Every structure is written in C-alpha cells, then in structure tokens.
Short mmCIF file of C-alpha atoms in Angstrom, two decimals:
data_model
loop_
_atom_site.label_atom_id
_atom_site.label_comp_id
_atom_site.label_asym_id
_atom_site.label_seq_id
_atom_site.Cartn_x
_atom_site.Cartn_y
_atom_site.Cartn_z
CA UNK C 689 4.07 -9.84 5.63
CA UNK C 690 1.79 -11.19 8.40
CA UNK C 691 1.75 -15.21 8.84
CA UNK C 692 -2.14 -14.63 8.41
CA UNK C 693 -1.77 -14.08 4.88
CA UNK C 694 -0.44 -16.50 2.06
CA UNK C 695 1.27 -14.45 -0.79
CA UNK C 696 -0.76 -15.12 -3.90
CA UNK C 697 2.16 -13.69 -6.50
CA UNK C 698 4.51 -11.16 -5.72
CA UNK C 699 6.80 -9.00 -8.66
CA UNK C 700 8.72 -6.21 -9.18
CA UNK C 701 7.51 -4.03 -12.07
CA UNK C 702 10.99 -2.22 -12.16
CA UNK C 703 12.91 -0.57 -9.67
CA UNK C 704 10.69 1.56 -9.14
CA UNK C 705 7.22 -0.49 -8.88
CA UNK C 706 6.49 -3.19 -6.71
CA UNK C 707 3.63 -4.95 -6.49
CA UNK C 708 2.07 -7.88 -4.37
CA UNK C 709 -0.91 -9.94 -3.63
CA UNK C 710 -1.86 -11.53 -0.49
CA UNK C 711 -4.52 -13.34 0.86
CA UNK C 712 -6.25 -14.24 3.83
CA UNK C 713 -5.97 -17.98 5.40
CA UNK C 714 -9.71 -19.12 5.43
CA UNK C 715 -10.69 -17.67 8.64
CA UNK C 716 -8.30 -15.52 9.78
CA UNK C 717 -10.06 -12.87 8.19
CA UNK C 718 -12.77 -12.45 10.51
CA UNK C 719 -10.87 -12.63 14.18
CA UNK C 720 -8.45 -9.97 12.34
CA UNK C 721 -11.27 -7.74 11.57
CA UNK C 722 -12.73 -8.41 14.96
CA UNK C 723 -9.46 -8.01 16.78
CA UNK C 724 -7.39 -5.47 14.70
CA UNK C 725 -9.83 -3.40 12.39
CA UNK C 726 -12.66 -2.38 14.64
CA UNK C 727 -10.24 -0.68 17.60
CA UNK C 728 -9.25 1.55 14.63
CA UNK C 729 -12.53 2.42 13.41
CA UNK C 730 -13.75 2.83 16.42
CA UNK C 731 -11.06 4.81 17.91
CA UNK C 732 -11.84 4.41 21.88
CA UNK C 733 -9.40 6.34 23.37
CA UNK C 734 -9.50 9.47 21.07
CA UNK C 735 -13.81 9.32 21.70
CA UNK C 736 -13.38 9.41 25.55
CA UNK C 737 -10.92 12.14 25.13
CA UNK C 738 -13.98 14.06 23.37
CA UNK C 739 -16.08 12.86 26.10
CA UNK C 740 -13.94 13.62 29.09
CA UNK C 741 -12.80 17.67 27.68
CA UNK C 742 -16.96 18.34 26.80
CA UNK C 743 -17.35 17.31 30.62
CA UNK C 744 -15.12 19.25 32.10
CA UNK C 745 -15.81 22.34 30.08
CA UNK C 746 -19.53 22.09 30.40
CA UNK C 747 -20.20 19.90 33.68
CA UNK C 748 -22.93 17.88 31.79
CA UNK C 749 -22.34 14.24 32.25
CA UNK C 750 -20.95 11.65 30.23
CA UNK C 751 -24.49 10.19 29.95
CA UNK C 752 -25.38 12.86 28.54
CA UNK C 753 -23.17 12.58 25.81
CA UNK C 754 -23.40 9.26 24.86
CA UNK C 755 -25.49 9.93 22.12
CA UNK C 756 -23.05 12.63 20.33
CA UNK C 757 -19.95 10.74 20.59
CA UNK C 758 -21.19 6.78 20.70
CA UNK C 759 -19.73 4.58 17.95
CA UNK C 760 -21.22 3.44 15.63
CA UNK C 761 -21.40 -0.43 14.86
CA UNK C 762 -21.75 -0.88 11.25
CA UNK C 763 -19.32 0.87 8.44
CA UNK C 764 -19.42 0.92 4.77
CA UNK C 765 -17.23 -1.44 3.04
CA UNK C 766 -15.16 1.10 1.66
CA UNK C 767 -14.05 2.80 5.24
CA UNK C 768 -13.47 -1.01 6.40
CA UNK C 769 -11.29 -1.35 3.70
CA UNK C 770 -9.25 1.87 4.58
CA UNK C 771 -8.93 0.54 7.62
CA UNK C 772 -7.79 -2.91 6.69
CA UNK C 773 -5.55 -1.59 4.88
CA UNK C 774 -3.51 0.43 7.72
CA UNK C 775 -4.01 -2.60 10.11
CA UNK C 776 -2.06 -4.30 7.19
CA UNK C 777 0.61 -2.06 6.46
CA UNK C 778 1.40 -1.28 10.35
CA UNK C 779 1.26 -5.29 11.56
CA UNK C 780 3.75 -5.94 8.92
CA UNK C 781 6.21 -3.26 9.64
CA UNK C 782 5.67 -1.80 6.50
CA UNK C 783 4.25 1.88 7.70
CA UNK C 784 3.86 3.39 10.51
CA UNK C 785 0.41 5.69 11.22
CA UNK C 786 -0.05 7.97 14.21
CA UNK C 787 -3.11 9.79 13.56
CA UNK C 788 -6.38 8.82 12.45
CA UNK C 789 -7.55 10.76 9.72
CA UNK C 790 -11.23 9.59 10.26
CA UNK C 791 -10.91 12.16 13.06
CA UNK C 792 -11.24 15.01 10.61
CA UNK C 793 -14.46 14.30 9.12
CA UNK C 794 -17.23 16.62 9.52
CA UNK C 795 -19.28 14.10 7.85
CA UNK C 796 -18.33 10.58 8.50
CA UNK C 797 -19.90 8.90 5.15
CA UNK C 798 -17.24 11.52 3.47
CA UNK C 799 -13.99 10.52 1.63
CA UNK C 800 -11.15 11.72 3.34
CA UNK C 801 -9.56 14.17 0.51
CA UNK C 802 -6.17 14.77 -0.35
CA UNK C 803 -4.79 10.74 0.40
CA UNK C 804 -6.61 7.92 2.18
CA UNK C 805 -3.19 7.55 3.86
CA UNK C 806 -0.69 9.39 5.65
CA UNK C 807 2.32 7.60 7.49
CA UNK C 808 5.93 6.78 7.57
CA UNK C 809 7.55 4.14 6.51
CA UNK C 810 11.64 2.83 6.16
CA UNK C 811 13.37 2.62 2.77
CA UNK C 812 16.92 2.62 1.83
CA UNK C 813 18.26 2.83 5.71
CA UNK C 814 15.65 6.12 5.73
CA UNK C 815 12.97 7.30 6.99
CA UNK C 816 10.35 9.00 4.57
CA UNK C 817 7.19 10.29 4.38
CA UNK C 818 4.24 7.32 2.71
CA UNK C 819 1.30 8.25 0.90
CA UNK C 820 -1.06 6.26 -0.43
CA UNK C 821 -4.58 5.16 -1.77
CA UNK C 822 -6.76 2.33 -0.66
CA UNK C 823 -9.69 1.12 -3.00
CA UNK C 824 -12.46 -1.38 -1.31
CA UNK C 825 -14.11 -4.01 -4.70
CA UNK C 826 -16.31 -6.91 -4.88
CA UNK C 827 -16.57 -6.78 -8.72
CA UNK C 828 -15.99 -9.51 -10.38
CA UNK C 829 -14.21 -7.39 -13.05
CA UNK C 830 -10.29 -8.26 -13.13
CA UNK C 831 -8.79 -5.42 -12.57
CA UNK C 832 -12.00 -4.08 -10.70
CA UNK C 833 -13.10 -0.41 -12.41
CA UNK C 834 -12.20 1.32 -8.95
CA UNK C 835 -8.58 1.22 -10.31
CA UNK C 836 -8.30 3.06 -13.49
CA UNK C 837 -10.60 6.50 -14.52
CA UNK C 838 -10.25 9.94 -12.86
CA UNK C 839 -11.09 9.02 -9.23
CA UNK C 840 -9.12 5.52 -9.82
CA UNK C 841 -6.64 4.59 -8.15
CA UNK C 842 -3.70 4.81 -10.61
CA UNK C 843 -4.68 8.78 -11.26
CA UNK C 844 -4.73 9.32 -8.11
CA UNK C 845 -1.33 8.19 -7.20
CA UNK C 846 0.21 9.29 -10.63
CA UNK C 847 -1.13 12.70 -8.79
CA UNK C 848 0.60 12.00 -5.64
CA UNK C 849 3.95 11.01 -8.05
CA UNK C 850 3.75 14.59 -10.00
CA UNK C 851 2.28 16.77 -8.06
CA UNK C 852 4.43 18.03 -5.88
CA UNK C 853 2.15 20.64 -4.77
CA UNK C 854 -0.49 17.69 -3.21
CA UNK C 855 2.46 16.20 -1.36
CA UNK C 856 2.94 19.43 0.10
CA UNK C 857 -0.34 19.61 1.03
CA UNK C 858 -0.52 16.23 3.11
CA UNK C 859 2.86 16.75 4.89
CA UNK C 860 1.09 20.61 5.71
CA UNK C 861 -1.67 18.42 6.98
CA UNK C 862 0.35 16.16 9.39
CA UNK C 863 2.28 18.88 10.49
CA UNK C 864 -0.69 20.31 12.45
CA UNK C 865 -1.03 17.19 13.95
CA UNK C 866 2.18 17.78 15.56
CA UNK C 867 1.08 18.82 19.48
CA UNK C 868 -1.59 16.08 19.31
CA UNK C 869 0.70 13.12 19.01
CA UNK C 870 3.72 11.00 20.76
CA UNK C 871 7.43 11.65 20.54
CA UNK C 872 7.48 8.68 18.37
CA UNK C 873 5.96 10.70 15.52
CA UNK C 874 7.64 13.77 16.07
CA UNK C 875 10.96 11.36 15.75
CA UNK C 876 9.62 10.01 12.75
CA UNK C 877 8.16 13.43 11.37
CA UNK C 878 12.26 15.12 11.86
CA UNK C 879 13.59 12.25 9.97
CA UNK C 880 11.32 12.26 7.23
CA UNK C 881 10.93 15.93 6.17
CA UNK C 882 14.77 16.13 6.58
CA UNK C 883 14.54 12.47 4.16
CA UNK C 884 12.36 15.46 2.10
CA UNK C 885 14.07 18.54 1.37
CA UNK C 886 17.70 16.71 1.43
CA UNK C 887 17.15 13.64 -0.70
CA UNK C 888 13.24 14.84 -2.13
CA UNK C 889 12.25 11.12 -0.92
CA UNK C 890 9.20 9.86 -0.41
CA UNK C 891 7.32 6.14 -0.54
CA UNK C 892 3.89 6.30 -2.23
CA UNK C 893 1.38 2.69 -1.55
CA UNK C 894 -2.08 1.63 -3.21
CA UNK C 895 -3.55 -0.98 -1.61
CA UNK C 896 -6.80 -2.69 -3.10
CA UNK C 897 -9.49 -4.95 -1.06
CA UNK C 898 -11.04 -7.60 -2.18
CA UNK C 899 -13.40 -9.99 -1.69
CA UNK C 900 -13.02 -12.31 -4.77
CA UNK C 901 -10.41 -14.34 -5.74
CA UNK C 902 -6.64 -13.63 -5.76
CA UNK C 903 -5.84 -12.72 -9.74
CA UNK C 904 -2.40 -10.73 -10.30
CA UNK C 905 -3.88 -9.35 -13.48
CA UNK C 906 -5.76 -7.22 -10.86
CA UNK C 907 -2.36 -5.07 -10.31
CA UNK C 908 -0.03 -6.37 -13.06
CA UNK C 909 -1.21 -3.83 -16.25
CA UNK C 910 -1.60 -1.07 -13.73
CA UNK C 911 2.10 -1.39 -12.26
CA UNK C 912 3.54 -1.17 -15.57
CA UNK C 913 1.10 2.17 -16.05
CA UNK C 914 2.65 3.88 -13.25
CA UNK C 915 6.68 2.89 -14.10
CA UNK C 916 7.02 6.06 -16.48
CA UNK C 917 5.97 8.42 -13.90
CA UNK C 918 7.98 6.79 -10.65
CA UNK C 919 11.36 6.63 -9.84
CA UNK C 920 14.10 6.11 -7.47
CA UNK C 921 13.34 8.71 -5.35
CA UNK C 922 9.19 7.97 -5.49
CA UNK C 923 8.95 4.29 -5.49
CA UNK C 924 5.55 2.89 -5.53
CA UNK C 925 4.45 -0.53 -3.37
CA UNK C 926 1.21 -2.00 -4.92
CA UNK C 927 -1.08 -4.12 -2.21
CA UNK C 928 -3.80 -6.18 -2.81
CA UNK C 929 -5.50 -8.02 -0.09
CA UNK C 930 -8.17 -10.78 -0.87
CA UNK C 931 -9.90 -11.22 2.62
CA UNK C 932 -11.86 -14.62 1.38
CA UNK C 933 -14.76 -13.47 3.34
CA UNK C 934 -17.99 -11.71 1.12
CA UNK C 935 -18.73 -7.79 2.07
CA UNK C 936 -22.00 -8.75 2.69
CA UNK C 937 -20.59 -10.00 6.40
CA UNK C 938 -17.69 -7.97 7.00
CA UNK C 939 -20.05 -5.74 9.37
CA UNK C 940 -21.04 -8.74 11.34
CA UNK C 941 -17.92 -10.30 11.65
CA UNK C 942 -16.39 -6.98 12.98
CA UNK C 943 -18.94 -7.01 15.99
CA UNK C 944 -18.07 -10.60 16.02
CA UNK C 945 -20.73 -12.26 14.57
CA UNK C 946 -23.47 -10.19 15.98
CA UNK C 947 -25.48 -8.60 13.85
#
C-alpha cells in the first residue's frame, strides 16, 4: 500500500476474499487529508468549468457566481470517508477513478445510489471493471453496525456479487460519462467491458473508515460471510483504514487546522 500506512493484519479469506487492515502513522493522517482528500472533495477544476460555461452562456460574471458554485469547507464524516477511501485505493495503484460521482448530486448531503464507487482496477494481467462500498464509523462496536443489516455493507456488496442487473446499471452509468473524460478512461473503459462480456470479470472492494483502533475482528466474520456468494470471476478486496485521528477534527484538519 502507501508507506503512510502500517498494515495492522492482512488475510486471505479464500480465493476469493481478501481482506486487510491498515493504519495511519500518527500524523500522517492529517497532511494526507489536507493534501490528498480535500482536492477531491472539492473538485477545483470541474467547479471552474461550471463557472467559466455559465459565463460565457450568460455574460454575468464570475463574481457573480461565486455564491452558486463556491465550495464548501466543512463535509460530513461519511463523504470524507468516501473520499479517503478513493485517495487510498488510487495512491496505491489499486484502482483507478476518472469521474467524480459527487458531481451527480442534486443534493449534496445525498448518498450517491447504486455504488459509492466506480473505477477500474488490474487483476489477473486484466483490466476490469471495480465496484465497491465505503462505510465511515467511530463506534466503538467491533465490527461497527454500519457493516451488517440491509443498508450494511456486506448486503450491499452481496448485491453487487448477485445482481447482475445493478452491475449493469453502474457500467450504464459510466458509460455516459464517456465524452466527459480522458483517453485514459476510454482505454481503460474498452478493456474492461471487453474483460466483461468475454470473461464476465469484475473486482468488487468495501472499504471501512475508522477512527478507533485497528481490530481485524472488524472485517474477519464478515469476509467469511461473503465467500459463498464470490468467486473467481467476482473476487472481493476488504479495506479498512484506521486514520488515528477522532472525526470530531477531520474537518479542521482538512482546511489545515483552521477551523
């Protein structure tokens, strides 16, 4: 992974379930948040986009504007998490995201529906389409309740595993994203749908946040949980991320210590 993190335990459920924990070194937490995760929520470049196209269409100003498009500086933990968790995945090499789904929200306190995340990744000498699900915790509660039930995140990938009719529906998605984005993704989007229909390949990844201390009973019961429903073709990677740095000052240490 990233020489920022120490791995906490790492295991391999089966062949078909991996899963790994990983935390922070005392610090590094808050320069990476700083650094790495605020660019993302923010999203500069695709705001001044919006800025410059409602100028040129309407002649206002970009002053005038300012107070439609302007960022906002605090987030909820939850949609720091999601955003920790791409940072993550794309620093180590282990994804690759072109499109920021936060784009799509009509209201930005919303949960993005269908998957938190939508990306690429290499397996196998292959490029393949990665799903996945990304749950933010402070409870003290090993494994944290955000990981089992309905809206938890084991359903929701055992979803993702069997229903092939929701994977359709996020490739669908990214598909329409198609004219927006760089030749990269297009390179990676040929490769994977033909990874897809040829080989019916894909990676699925949950990745949990936390802000409490590294415990591997926090993934180990729910690998095992999802081994009857993956397999070699749908292999599941199973994240968590202890950041060693309370929720209560993630906000502040994104804006760098301001408050």
């Amino acid at each position: 992974m990233l020489d920022i993190l120490n791995e906490e335990y790492c295991f391999t459920a089966s062949d078909k379930v991996f899963y790994y924990g990983y935390s922070f070194i005392e610090g590094s937490f808050k320069e990476y948040i700083a650094n790495k995760v605020k660019p993302k929520l923010i999203d500069e470049e695709w705001t001044q986009e919006l800025v410059n196209a409602a100028v040129e269409l309407t002649g206002f100003s970009a002053d005038n504007f300012a107070g439609i498009f302007e960022n906002k500086s605090s987030y909820s933990c939850w949609r720091i998490g999601e955003a920790v968790a791409e940072c993550v995945l794309e620093d180590s090499g282990k994804a690759r995201f072109y499109y920021n789904a936060c784009r799509d929200l009509k209201n930005p306190r919303a949960n993005n529906t269908g998957a938190d995340l939508v990306g690429f990744c290499d397996r196998d000498g292959q490029t393949m389409f990665l799903f996945g699900e990304v749950k933010t915790s402070s409870s003290p509660e090993t494994p944290p309740s955000v990981m089992y039930g309905k809206s938890g995140m084991i359903e929701q990938l055992k979803e993702l595993l069997t229903d092939e009719s929701k994977r359709n529906n996020l490739i669908k998605w990214i598909t329409g994203k198609i004219n927006l984005l760089p030749e990269a993704f297009k390179k990676d989007y040929k490769n994977a749908i033909n990874t897809y229909f040829i080989l019916k390949k894909v990676q699925l990844v949950g990745v949990l946040v936390r802000d409490t201390d590294p415990n591997e009973l926090d993934l180990k019961n729910r690998a095992k949980d999802l081994e009857e429903y993956a397999s070699s073709d749908k292999k599941v990677w199973l994240f968590a991320l202890y950041t060693q740095l309370s929720m209560d000052n993630w906000n502040t240490a994104m804006n760098g210590g301001a408050t």
